[in-house]
Short mmCIF file of C-alpha atoms and ligand atoms in Angstrom, two decimals:
data_model
loop_
_atom_site.label_atom_id
_atom_site.label_comp_id
_atom_site.label_asym_id
_atom_site.label_seq_id
_atom_site.Cartn_x
_atom_site.Cartn_y
_atom_site.Cartn_z
CA MET A 963 13.13 -29.62 19.26
CA TRP A 964 9.82 -27.82 19.59
CA TRP A 965 8.14 -29.32 15.97
CA ILE A 966 9.17 -32.62 17.16
CA LEU A 967 6.33 -35.75 17.12
CA LYS A 968 6.59 -38.92 16.47
CA GLY A 969 5.55 -40.68 12.88
CA HIS A 970 5.88 -37.56 11.74
CA LEU A 971 9.12 -35.39 11.91
CA GLU A 972 11.58 -36.45 13.96
CA ALA A 973 15.57 -36.56 14.33
CA LYS A 974 17.10 -39.47 13.62
CA GLY A 975 21.01 -39.91 13.68
CA ASN A 976 20.90 -35.64 13.19
CA GLN A 977 18.88 -36.09 9.75
CA LEU A 978 15.47 -34.63 9.25
CA TYR A 979 12.98 -37.47 8.87
CA ILE A 980 9.67 -36.80 7.60
CA GLY A 981 6.93 -39.72 8.01
CA GLY A 982 10.35 -42.42 8.14
CA PHE A 983 11.45 -40.74 5.54
CA SER A 984 15.34 -38.92 5.20
CA ALA A 985 14.33 -35.52 3.89
CA ALA A 986 17.64 -34.78 2.60
CA ALA A 987 16.73 -38.04 0.41
CA LEU A 988 13.83 -37.16 -0.21
CA ALA A 989 15.58 -33.90 -1.60
CA LYS A 990 18.00 -35.97 -3.62
CA GLN A 991 15.13 -38.33 -5.12
CA TYR A 992 13.13 -35.62 -6.61
CA GLY A 993 14.83 -32.30 -6.59
CA THR A 994 14.55 -28.88 -4.58
CA PRO A 995 12.87 -27.14 -4.46
CA LEU A 996 10.15 -29.56 -3.42
CA PHE A 997 6.92 -30.16 -0.84
CA VAL A 998 6.32 -32.69 1.19
CA TYR A 999 3.54 -33.42 2.36
CA ASN A 1000 2.82 -36.02 5.17
CA GLY A 1001 -0.47 -37.54 4.54
CA ASN A 1002 -0.98 -39.41 7.35
CA ARG A 1003 -0.77 -35.94 9.17
CA ILE A 1004 -3.63 -34.15 7.09
CA LEU A 1005 -5.57 -37.37 8.40
CA ASP A 1006 -4.64 -36.91 12.33
CA ASN A 1007 -5.35 -33.19 11.48
CA PHE A 1008 -8.66 -34.04 9.74
CA ASN A 1009 -9.54 -36.70 13.03
CA ARG A 1010 -8.40 -34.50 15.69
CA ILE A 1011 -11.21 -31.69 14.88
CA LYS A 1012 -13.94 -34.48 13.97
CA ASP A 1013 -12.76 -35.79 17.62
CA ALA A 1014 -12.85 -32.74 19.58
CA PHE A 1015 -16.49 -32.33 18.23
CA ALA A 1016 -17.69 -36.09 19.09
CA ALA A 1017 -16.10 -35.25 22.62
CA ALA A 1018 -18.70 -32.14 22.84
CA GLY A 1019 -21.49 -34.34 21.13
CA ALA A 1020 -21.98 -33.09 17.48
CA ALA A 1021 -20.58 -34.49 14.64
CA PRO A 1022 -19.75 -30.60 12.20
CA ARG A 1023 -19.71 -30.28 8.69
CA ILE A 1024 -16.50 -29.96 8.36
CA HIS A 1025 -15.14 -28.61 5.08
CA PHE A 1026 -11.97 -28.89 3.65
CA ALA A 1027 -10.50 -25.09 2.99
CA MET A 1028 -9.21 -25.95 -0.28
CA LYS A 1029 -8.28 -22.68 -1.51
CA ALA A 1030 -5.45 -23.93 1.27
CA CYS A 1031 -3.82 -26.71 -0.33
CA PRO A 1032 -6.07 -27.86 -3.79
CA HIS A 1033 -3.59 -30.46 -4.90
CA LEU A 1034 -5.83 -33.29 -6.47
CA GLU A 1035 -3.96 -36.27 -4.10
CA VAL A 1036 -4.25 -34.14 -1.15
CA LEU A 1037 -8.75 -34.01 -1.77
CA ARG A 1038 -8.66 -37.62 -3.08
CA LEU A 1039 -7.42 -38.24 0.69
CA LEU A 1040 -9.75 -36.09 2.53
CA GLN A 1041 -13.24 -36.78 0.35
CA ARG A 1042 -12.31 -40.79 1.03
CA GLU A 1043 -12.17 -39.93 5.15
CA GLY A 1044 -15.62 -37.77 4.76
CA ALA A 1045 -14.60 -33.85 4.06
CA LEU A 1046 -16.57 -31.59 3.07
CA ILE A 1047 -15.32 -28.93 0.60
CA ASP A 1048 -15.18 -24.60 -0.08
CA ALA A 1049 -14.21 -23.68 -2.69
CA VAL A 1050 -13.47 -20.25 -3.82
CA SER A 1051 -13.46 -20.22 -7.34
CA PRO A 1052 -15.54 -21.84 -10.38
CA ASN A 1053 -11.80 -24.49 -11.05
CA GLU A 1054 -11.61 -25.14 -7.45
CA VAL A 1055 -15.40 -26.30 -8.05
CA ARG A 1056 -14.42 -28.34 -10.88
CA ILE A 1057 -10.98 -30.18 -9.18
CA ALA A 1058 -13.17 -30.73 -5.89
CA LEU A 1059 -15.37 -32.66 -8.64
CA ARG A 1060 -12.45 -33.85 -10.46
CA ALA A 1061 -10.89 -35.19 -6.74
CA GLY A 1062 -14.66 -37.53 -6.34
CA PHE A 1063 -16.69 -34.72 -4.32
CA SER A 1064 -20.45 -35.17 -5.51
CA LYS A 1065 -21.70 -31.19 -6.06
CA GLU A 1066 -23.61 -31.74 -2.65
CA LYS A 1067 -20.69 -31.81 -0.43
CA ILE A 1068 -19.45 -28.25 -2.45
CA LEU A 1069 -20.22 -24.92 -0.73
CA PHE A 1070 -19.29 -22.16 -2.83
CA THR A 1071 -18.30 -19.15 -1.15
CA GLY A 1072 -17.09 -16.62 -3.93
CA THR A 1073 -17.23 -12.74 -3.35
CA SER A 1074 -17.30 -9.90 -6.81
CA ILE A 1075 -17.78 -13.31 -8.59
CA SER A 1076 -19.06 -12.41 -12.19
CA SER A 1077 -22.30 -13.41 -13.34
CA SER A 1078 -20.77 -15.50 -16.39
CA GLU A 1079 -18.17 -17.01 -13.49
CA LEU A 1080 -22.04 -17.33 -11.39
CA SER A 1081 -23.42 -19.33 -14.12
CA GLU A 1082 -20.59 -21.51 -14.69
CA ILE A 1083 -21.02 -22.52 -10.70
CA ALA A 1084 -24.81 -22.44 -10.86
CA GLU A 1085 -24.42 -25.22 -13.76
CA PRO A 1086 -23.41 -28.38 -11.64
CA GLY A 1087 -25.61 -27.53 -8.62
CA VAL A 1088 -23.20 -26.76 -5.81
CA ALA A 1089 -24.49 -25.15 -2.83
CA ILE A 1090 -23.54 -20.91 -3.16
CA ASN A 1091 -22.98 -18.84 -0.18
CA ILE A 1092 -24.20 -15.39 -1.13
CA ASP A 1093 -21.72 -12.46 -0.43
CA SER A 1094 -23.49 -9.88 -1.35
CA PHE A 1095 -27.49 -8.36 -2.50
CA SER A 1096 -25.47 -8.24 -6.09
CA GLN A 1097 -24.86 -11.42 -6.36
CA MET A 1098 -28.06 -12.82 -4.73
CA ARG A 1099 -30.14 -10.32 -7.24
CA ARG A 1100 -27.59 -11.62 -10.25
CA LEU A 1101 -28.24 -15.23 -8.87
CA HIS A 1102 -31.99 -15.12 -8.62
CA ALA A 1103 -31.74 -13.53 -12.56
CA LEU A 1104 -30.28 -16.32 -13.70
CA GLY A 1105 -32.82 -18.65 -11.84
CA PHE A 1106 -30.55 -20.49 -9.35
CA ARG A 1107 -32.79 -22.71 -7.89
CA GLY A 1108 -30.13 -24.35 -6.01
CA LYS A 1109 -29.72 -23.96 -2.30
CA CYS A 1110 -27.72 -20.95 -1.28
CA SER A 1111 -26.71 -19.29 2.35
CA ILE A 1112 -25.74 -15.83 3.14
CA ARG A 1113 -22.77 -15.01 4.73
CA TRP A 1114 -22.66 -12.06 6.93
CA ASN A 1115 -20.02 -10.09 8.29
CA PRO A 1116 -20.81 -10.24 12.39
CA GLY A 1117 -18.71 -7.10 12.15
CA MET A 1118 -15.82 -8.36 14.35
CA GLY A 1119 -13.36 -10.41 13.09
CA ALA A 1120 -9.61 -12.11 13.66
CA GLY A 1121 -6.25 -13.32 12.35
CA GLY A 1122 -2.61 -13.79 11.78
CA HIS A 1123 -2.10 -10.54 10.04
CA SER A 1124 -3.87 -7.93 8.98
CA HIS A 1125 -4.45 -9.31 5.08
CA THR A 1126 -6.68 -12.31 6.50
CA ILE A 1127 -9.07 -11.17 8.91
CA THR A 1128 -12.06 -11.08 7.03
CA ALA A 1129 -14.77 -8.87 9.87
CA GLY A 1130 -15.12 -5.90 10.33
CA LYS A 1131 -15.39 -1.93 9.02
CA PHE A 1132 -12.90 -1.67 6.63
CA ILE A 1133 -13.45 -5.39 5.06
CA LYS A 1134 -15.49 -6.64 1.75
CA PHE A 1135 -17.09 -9.75 2.83
CA GLY A 1136 -20.55 -10.21 3.32
CA VAL A 1137 -23.54 -8.46 4.14
CA PRO A 1138 -23.42 -6.29 7.46
CA GLU A 1139 -24.89 -6.44 10.55
CA GLN A 1140 -27.70 -3.45 9.76
CA LYS A 1141 -28.26 -5.84 6.31
CA VAL A 1142 -29.16 -9.30 7.35
CA GLU A 1143 -32.34 -9.51 8.21
CA GLN A 1144 -32.93 -7.42 4.94
CA ALA A 1145 -30.79 -9.74 3.22
CA PHE A 1146 -33.32 -12.81 4.27
CA GLU A 1147 -36.62 -11.09 3.43
CA GLU A 1148 -35.41 -10.34 -0.14
CA ALA A 1149 -33.87 -13.81 -0.41
CA LYS A 1150 -36.80 -15.01 -0.03
CA ASN A 1151 -39.22 -12.95 -1.60
CA LEU A 1152 -36.99 -13.21 -4.64
CA GLY A 1153 -38.10 -16.66 -4.09
CA LEU A 1154 -34.29 -18.38 -3.35
CA ASN A 1155 -33.80 -21.56 -1.70
CA VAL A 1156 -32.14 -20.17 1.99
CA VAL A 1157 -30.74 -23.08 3.86
CA GLY A 1158 -28.03 -21.51 5.86
CA LEU A 1159 -26.00 -18.65 7.71
CA HIS A 1160 -22.40 -17.93 7.17
CA GLN A 1161 -19.69 -16.55 8.85
CA HIS A 1162 -15.35 -16.63 8.26
CA ILE A 1163 -13.94 -13.96 10.79
CA GLY A 1164 -10.36 -14.33 9.74
CA SER A 1165 -7.75 -16.70 9.39
CA GLY A 1166 -4.60 -18.05 11.30
CA TRP A 1167 -6.77 -16.68 14.83
CA THR A 1168 -5.93 -18.45 18.01
CA GLY A 1169 -4.69 -18.48 21.75
CA LYS A 1170 -7.35 -15.60 22.98
CA ASP A 1171 -8.75 -14.63 19.59
CA VAL A 1172 -10.68 -17.69 19.94
CA ASP A 1173 -13.05 -15.67 22.71
CA VAL A 1174 -13.36 -13.24 19.56
CA PHE A 1175 -14.26 -15.66 17.26
CA LEU A 1176 -17.12 -17.33 20.20
CA GLU A 1177 -18.74 -14.13 21.18
CA THR A 1178 -18.89 -14.05 16.82
CA VAL A 1179 -20.77 -17.48 17.19
CA GLY A 1180 -22.87 -16.02 19.77
CA LYS A 1181 -24.38 -13.47 17.35
CA THR A 1182 -24.17 -15.78 14.44
CA ILE A 1183 -26.57 -17.45 16.30
CA ALA A 1184 -28.34 -15.13 16.75
CA VAL A 1185 -29.03 -13.71 13.62
CA ALA A 1186 -29.97 -18.13 12.63
CA LYS A 1187 -32.74 -18.03 14.57
CA LYS A 1188 -33.87 -14.61 13.16
CA ALA A 1189 -33.24 -15.48 9.77
CA GLU A 1190 -35.32 -18.57 10.46
CA GLU A 1191 -38.33 -16.84 11.66
CA ILE A 1192 -38.21 -14.14 8.40
CA LEU A 1193 -38.31 -17.52 6.61
CA GLY A 1194 -40.60 -19.12 8.64
CA GLY A 1195 -38.96 -22.39 8.12
CA LYS A 1196 -35.79 -24.24 9.81
CA LEU A 1197 -32.25 -23.41 8.56
CA GLN A 1198 -30.26 -26.64 7.77
CA PHE A 1199 -26.21 -25.56 8.33
CA VAL A 1200 -24.72 -22.80 10.81
CA ASP A 1201 -21.34 -22.51 8.94
CA PHE A 1202 -18.46 -20.85 11.36
CA GLY A 1203 -16.33 -20.49 8.72
CA GLY A 1204 -12.65 -21.34 9.45
CA GLY A 1205 -9.51 -19.91 10.74
CA PRO A 1206 -8.38 -21.27 13.22
CA GLY A 1207 -4.69 -21.46 13.56
CA ILE A 1208 -1.29 -23.51 13.69
CA ARG A 1209 1.86 -23.56 16.27
CA TYR A 1210 4.27 -21.75 13.83
CA ARG A 1211 6.52 -21.48 16.89
CA LYS A 1212 8.76 -22.49 19.81
CA ASP A 1213 6.54 -19.41 21.71
CA GLN A 1214 2.73 -20.14 20.61
CA ALA A 1215 0.50 -22.47 22.12
CA GLU A 1216 -1.00 -25.34 20.40
CA PHE A 1217 -4.53 -24.45 19.24
CA PRO A 1218 -7.12 -25.14 22.06
CA LEU A 1219 -9.21 -27.47 19.96
CA GLN A 1220 -11.13 -28.78 22.19
CA ARG A 1221 -12.50 -25.12 23.80
CA TYR A 1222 -13.28 -24.15 20.17
CA ALA A 1223 -15.59 -26.90 19.37
CA LYS A 1224 -16.97 -27.19 22.85
CA GLY A 1225 -17.38 -23.89 22.17
CA ILE A 1226 -19.59 -24.00 18.87
CA VAL A 1227 -21.65 -27.41 20.62
CA GLU A 1228 -22.30 -25.20 23.47
CA LYS A 1229 -24.17 -22.53 22.00
CA MET A 1230 -25.90 -23.60 18.84
CA ARG A 1231 -26.91 -26.33 21.92
CA ALA A 1232 -27.85 -24.12 24.08
CA SER A 1233 -29.93 -21.88 21.51
CA GLY A 1234 -32.49 -24.62 20.46
CA LEU A 1235 -31.51 -24.70 16.39
CA LYS A 1236 -32.01 -27.88 15.13
CA ALA A 1237 -28.96 -26.90 11.84
CA GLU A 1238 -26.27 -28.55 11.81
CA ILE A 1239 -22.91 -26.97 12.56
CA ALA A 1240 -20.37 -26.67 9.25
CA ILE A 1241 -16.86 -25.60 9.58
CA GLU A 1242 -14.07 -24.68 6.96
CA PRO A 1243 -11.05 -25.07 7.94
CA GLY A 1244 -7.97 -24.91 5.85
CA ARG A 1245 -4.30 -24.36 7.68
CA TYR A 1246 -5.58 -26.49 10.51
CA ILE A 1247 -5.74 -29.52 8.40
CA VAL A 1248 -2.49 -28.89 6.46
CA GLY A 1249 -0.51 -26.48 7.28
CA ASP A 1250 1.95 -28.77 9.55
CA SER A 1251 1.65 -31.46 7.37
CA ALA A 1252 4.82 -30.08 4.61
CA MET A 1253 7.68 -28.31 4.35
CA LEU A 1254 9.83 -27.72 1.70
CA LEU A 1255 12.92 -28.33 0.76
CA CYS A 1256 15.62 -26.33 -0.66
CA GLU A 1257 19.10 -26.72 -1.63
CA ILE A 1258 21.47 -24.32 0.83
CA ASN A 1259 23.92 -23.56 -1.75
CA THR A 1260 25.19 -20.23 -0.90
CA VAL A 1261 27.02 -19.63 3.00
CA GLU A 1262 28.56 -16.39 3.00
CA GLU A 1263 29.60 -13.40 4.91
CA LYS A 1264 28.46 -10.08 2.98
CA ASN A 1265 27.13 -7.29 5.25
CA ILE A 1266 25.61 -9.99 7.40
CA PRO A 1267 25.70 -13.91 6.89
CA ILE A 1268 23.44 -15.10 4.31
CA ILE A 1269 22.32 -18.80 4.10
CA GLY A 1270 21.14 -18.47 -0.55
CA VAL A 1271 18.73 -21.12 -0.93
CA ASN A 1272 17.25 -22.17 -4.11
CA ALA A 1273 13.66 -21.28 -3.47
CA GLY A 1274 12.12 -17.57 -2.99
CA PHE A 1275 8.33 -15.96 -2.57
CA ASN A 1276 7.57 -17.18 -5.64
CA ASP A 1277 7.77 -20.34 -3.78
CA LEU A 1278 6.26 -19.22 -0.46
CA ILE A 1279 5.06 -15.99 -0.41
CA ARG A 1280 4.12 -16.21 3.77
CA PRO A 1281 7.55 -14.26 5.02
CA ALA A 1282 7.77 -11.73 2.54
CA PHE A 1283 3.81 -11.17 2.47
CA TYR A 1284 2.73 -11.44 5.77
CA GLY A 1285 6.16 -11.45 7.80
CA SER A 1286 5.12 -14.78 8.65
CA TYR A 1287 7.12 -17.16 10.48
CA HIS A 1288 8.59 -20.42 9.01
CA GLU A 1289 10.53 -22.93 11.08
CA MET A 1290 13.87 -23.24 9.15
CA VAL A 1291 16.10 -26.77 9.84
CA VAL A 1292 18.98 -27.89 8.42
CA CYS A 1293 18.14 -31.46 7.78
CA GLU A 1294 21.94 -33.13 7.81
CA ASN A 1295 22.74 -31.13 11.01
CA VAL A 1296 19.28 -31.11 12.86
CA ASN A 1297 20.82 -30.37 16.44
CA GLY A 1298 24.34 -28.57 15.19
CA LEU A 1299 25.99 -26.91 17.99
CA ARG A 1300 27.71 -24.36 16.49
CA THR A 1301 25.17 -22.06 14.93
CA GLY A 1302 24.93 -18.28 13.28
CA ASP A 1303 22.44 -16.14 12.38
CA PHE A 1304 21.78 -16.02 9.09
CA MET A 1305 19.41 -14.40 6.60
CA VAL A 1306 17.81 -17.00 4.60
CA ALA A 1307 18.00 -15.28 1.13
CA GLY A 1308 16.08 -17.17 -1.51
CA ASP A 1309 16.84 -17.03 -5.36
CA LEU A 1310 14.64 -14.26 -6.69
CA CYS A 1311 16.05 -10.82 -7.76
CA GLU A 1312 14.05 -8.29 -4.87
CA SER A 1313 16.02 -8.06 -1.49
CA GLY A 1314 12.35 -8.42 -0.31
CA ASP A 1315 12.88 -12.64 -1.71
CA VAL A 1316 13.99 -12.93 2.25
CA LEU A 1317 12.45 -16.69 3.66
CA ASN A 1318 13.41 -15.18 7.30
CA GLU A 1319 10.17 -13.56 9.20
CA ASN A 1320 11.38 -9.91 7.73
CA ARG A 1321 15.29 -8.71 6.69
CA GLU A 1322 16.69 -7.66 9.85
CA THR A 1323 15.82 -10.71 12.28
CA LEU A 1324 18.35 -13.22 11.28
CA ARG A 1325 17.84 -16.18 11.56
CA GLU A 1326 19.78 -18.81 14.28
CA LEU A 1327 20.64 -21.97 12.44
CA PRO A 1328 23.15 -24.72 12.32
CA VAL A 1329 26.86 -23.34 10.02
CA PRO A 1330 25.78 -25.25 6.92
CA GLU A 1331 27.79 -26.40 4.44
CA GLU A 1332 26.88 -25.70 1.02
CA GLY A 1333 24.93 -28.51 -0.62
CA ASN A 1334 23.19 -28.71 2.10
CA THR A 1335 19.17 -29.68 2.89
CA LEU A 1336 17.21 -26.49 4.23
CA ALA A 1337 13.24 -27.85 5.40
CA ILE A 1338 11.16 -24.90 6.10
CA LEU A 1339 8.52 -26.38 8.44
CA ASN A 1340 4.83 -25.39 8.09
CA ALA A 1341 3.85 -25.00 4.76
CA GLY A 1342 1.70 -27.26 4.10
CA ALA A 1343 -1.10 -24.28 3.60
CA TYR A 1344 -0.50 -21.49 1.60
CA GLY A 1345 2.28 -22.45 0.50
CA PHE A 1346 2.00 -24.16 -2.87
CA SER A 1347 -1.11 -22.63 -3.26
CA MET A 1348 0.17 -18.90 -3.49
CA ALA A 1349 3.43 -20.62 -5.47
CA SER A 1350 4.17 -18.49 -8.60
CA ASN A 1351 6.02 -17.90 -11.85
CA TYR A 1352 8.10 -14.81 -11.20
CA ASN A 1353 11.58 -14.74 -12.60
CA SER A 1354 10.12 -17.36 -14.70
CA ARG A 1355 10.22 -19.98 -12.73
CA CYS A 1356 8.70 -23.34 -12.39
CA LEU A 1357 6.85 -23.89 -9.90
CA PRO A 1358 7.86 -26.79 -7.31
CA ALA A 1359 7.39 -30.70 -7.31
CA CYS A 1360 5.54 -31.40 -4.93
CA VAL A 1361 5.61 -35.18 -2.76
CA MET A 1362 3.22 -37.04 -0.88
CA VAL A 1363 4.44 -39.21 1.75
CA LEU A 1364 1.66 -41.74 3.36
CA ASN A 1365 1.30 -45.31 4.88
CA GLY A 1366 5.12 -45.47 5.16
CA LYS A 1367 5.48 -44.24 1.07
CA THR A 1368 6.30 -41.80 -1.02
CA ARG A 1369 4.73 -40.43 -3.93
CA LEU A 1370 5.17 -37.55 -6.59
CA ILE A 1371 1.83 -36.10 -6.37
CA ARG A 1372 2.87 -33.32 -8.90
CA GLU A 1373 5.65 -33.05 -11.14
CA ARG A 1374 7.65 -29.91 -11.17
CA GLN A 1375 6.67 -27.45 -14.12
CA SER A 1376 8.79 -27.07 -17.39
CA LEU A 1377 9.93 -23.84 -18.95
CA GLU A 1378 7.43 -25.31 -21.66
CA ASP A 1379 4.33 -25.11 -19.52
CA ILE A 1380 5.23 -21.59 -18.93
CA LEU A 1381 5.72 -20.92 -22.10
CA ARG A 1382 2.50 -22.36 -22.96
CA ASN A 1383 -0.16 -19.29 -23.68
CA GLU A 1384 2.72 -17.30 -24.46
CA LYS A 1385 2.33 -16.56 -28.61
N1 LLP B 727 -13.89 -19.99 4.25
C1 LLP B 727 -13.41 -19.70 3.85
C2 LLP B 727 -14.41 -18.54 3.33
C3 LLP B 727 -11.54 -18.40 3.60
O1 LLP B 727 -11.78 -17.19 3.24
C4 LLP B 727 -11.40 -19.05 4.35
C5 LLP B 727 -9.53 -18.88 4.06
C6 LLP B 727 -10.80 -20.66 5.00
C7 LLP B 727 -12.45 -20.79 5.69
C8 LLP B 727 -9.91 -21.03 5.72
O2 LLP B 727 -9.08 -19.99 6.60
P1 LLP B 727 -8.20 -21.48 7.43
O3 LLP B 727 -9.12 -22.41 8.05
O4 LLP B 727 -7.29 -21.77 6.00
O5 LLP B 727 -7.46 -20.22 8.23
N2 LLP B 727 -2.94 -17.09 3.02
C9 LLP B 727 -3.20 -16.42 3.53
C10 LLP B 727 -4.60 -16.99 4.60
C11 LLP B 727 -5.52 -16.43 3.80
C12 LLP B 727 -6.76 -17.24 4.10
C13 LLP B 727 -8.55 -17.48 3.09
N3 LLP B 727 -9.55 -17.52 3.02
C14 LLP B 727 -2.07 -16.76 5.07
O6 LLP B 727 -1.03 -17.86 4.12
O7 LLP B 727 -2.44 -17.15 6.09
#
């Protein structure tokens, strides 16, 4: 099993374990659908990034992209470990502050942000990453005195799906190449306190796309030097955004972390820039730390063989929305010899509510029994954070395993929670 990793995901006696706990037993104890995070894996992932940069001779600012997984307990864990935050909405800023991050540790990167939201963010005094001339002018009009950076679009991007590529031509983010110098000039004239330059080319790139990323790093460094000339002073940081992918399937390689870290550090060193390196990984830190557990309630031959489960794209939208592949494991029969090809069907009333990467590509799995637990792996990033109340289903409960203990970190929603704002 390609996903087995000692101390994190293991198969013992044909049963699936996470962080030393039986997945099926957790499903029984806490109910399903249930996200189970292994806090130790989150820490390992974070520290692996730190170590890769340390080996290359740098200590970057690692802003956790909290949109990937904004649980307070996950944030507290990373805060204690020395992470910073990439926040994209006023509520993300508030949640990060509540989790214990000081305002200096938070960089806000928003797009199409209203002026009232801008003033809400300006109030606690977090640094703001400017996405457009409009935002820059409106910030100035609000009398913003805090630190800011400028996000530019380096003209080329990469990502796991077209929806997650965030640089290039038909892209809404950042200041385009031909206007980036003008942006620094205008910011200077307005008297804004510009201390950084930012790029984020997309999410979930890996393999050969690391070269595309490193090419944009070179372009961003050239812009940073120009920006220092225009501003007549040094930048404090150059932020290369997030995006490092994870291994979702057997035929993918692990993300080349050393090549990524070394590539950034060497290019920065060669440039002579003294600015700190900043990065904003989300998926890499939390993606493989969690599984979504659900109950197999139907095993039946319809037009095609179906495994029906009590979770759907309300819990994990990535397969339906991006055609993403998530590995699946029958928790009570990990190595089952008798297998079949199944559609893994969710419990929502839509044909697209299928947890395979698409409806036609059936998944080979051990033939399960009704009542077994299905684990959907690599659900830690953009899993719970994109969950919804569609079909009036409650958001799932979340548990964290950490240092040999389990703890409920988020209660299952109730009907009353769903109805709270209805009149
Ligand atoms: N920084 C900025 C400005 C971003 O917009 C993002 C992600 C990140 C950092 C973190 O990217 P990561 O390291 O996690 O790839 N829902 C999609 C991913 C959307 C990413 C949005 N922005 C998915 O499930 O694949």
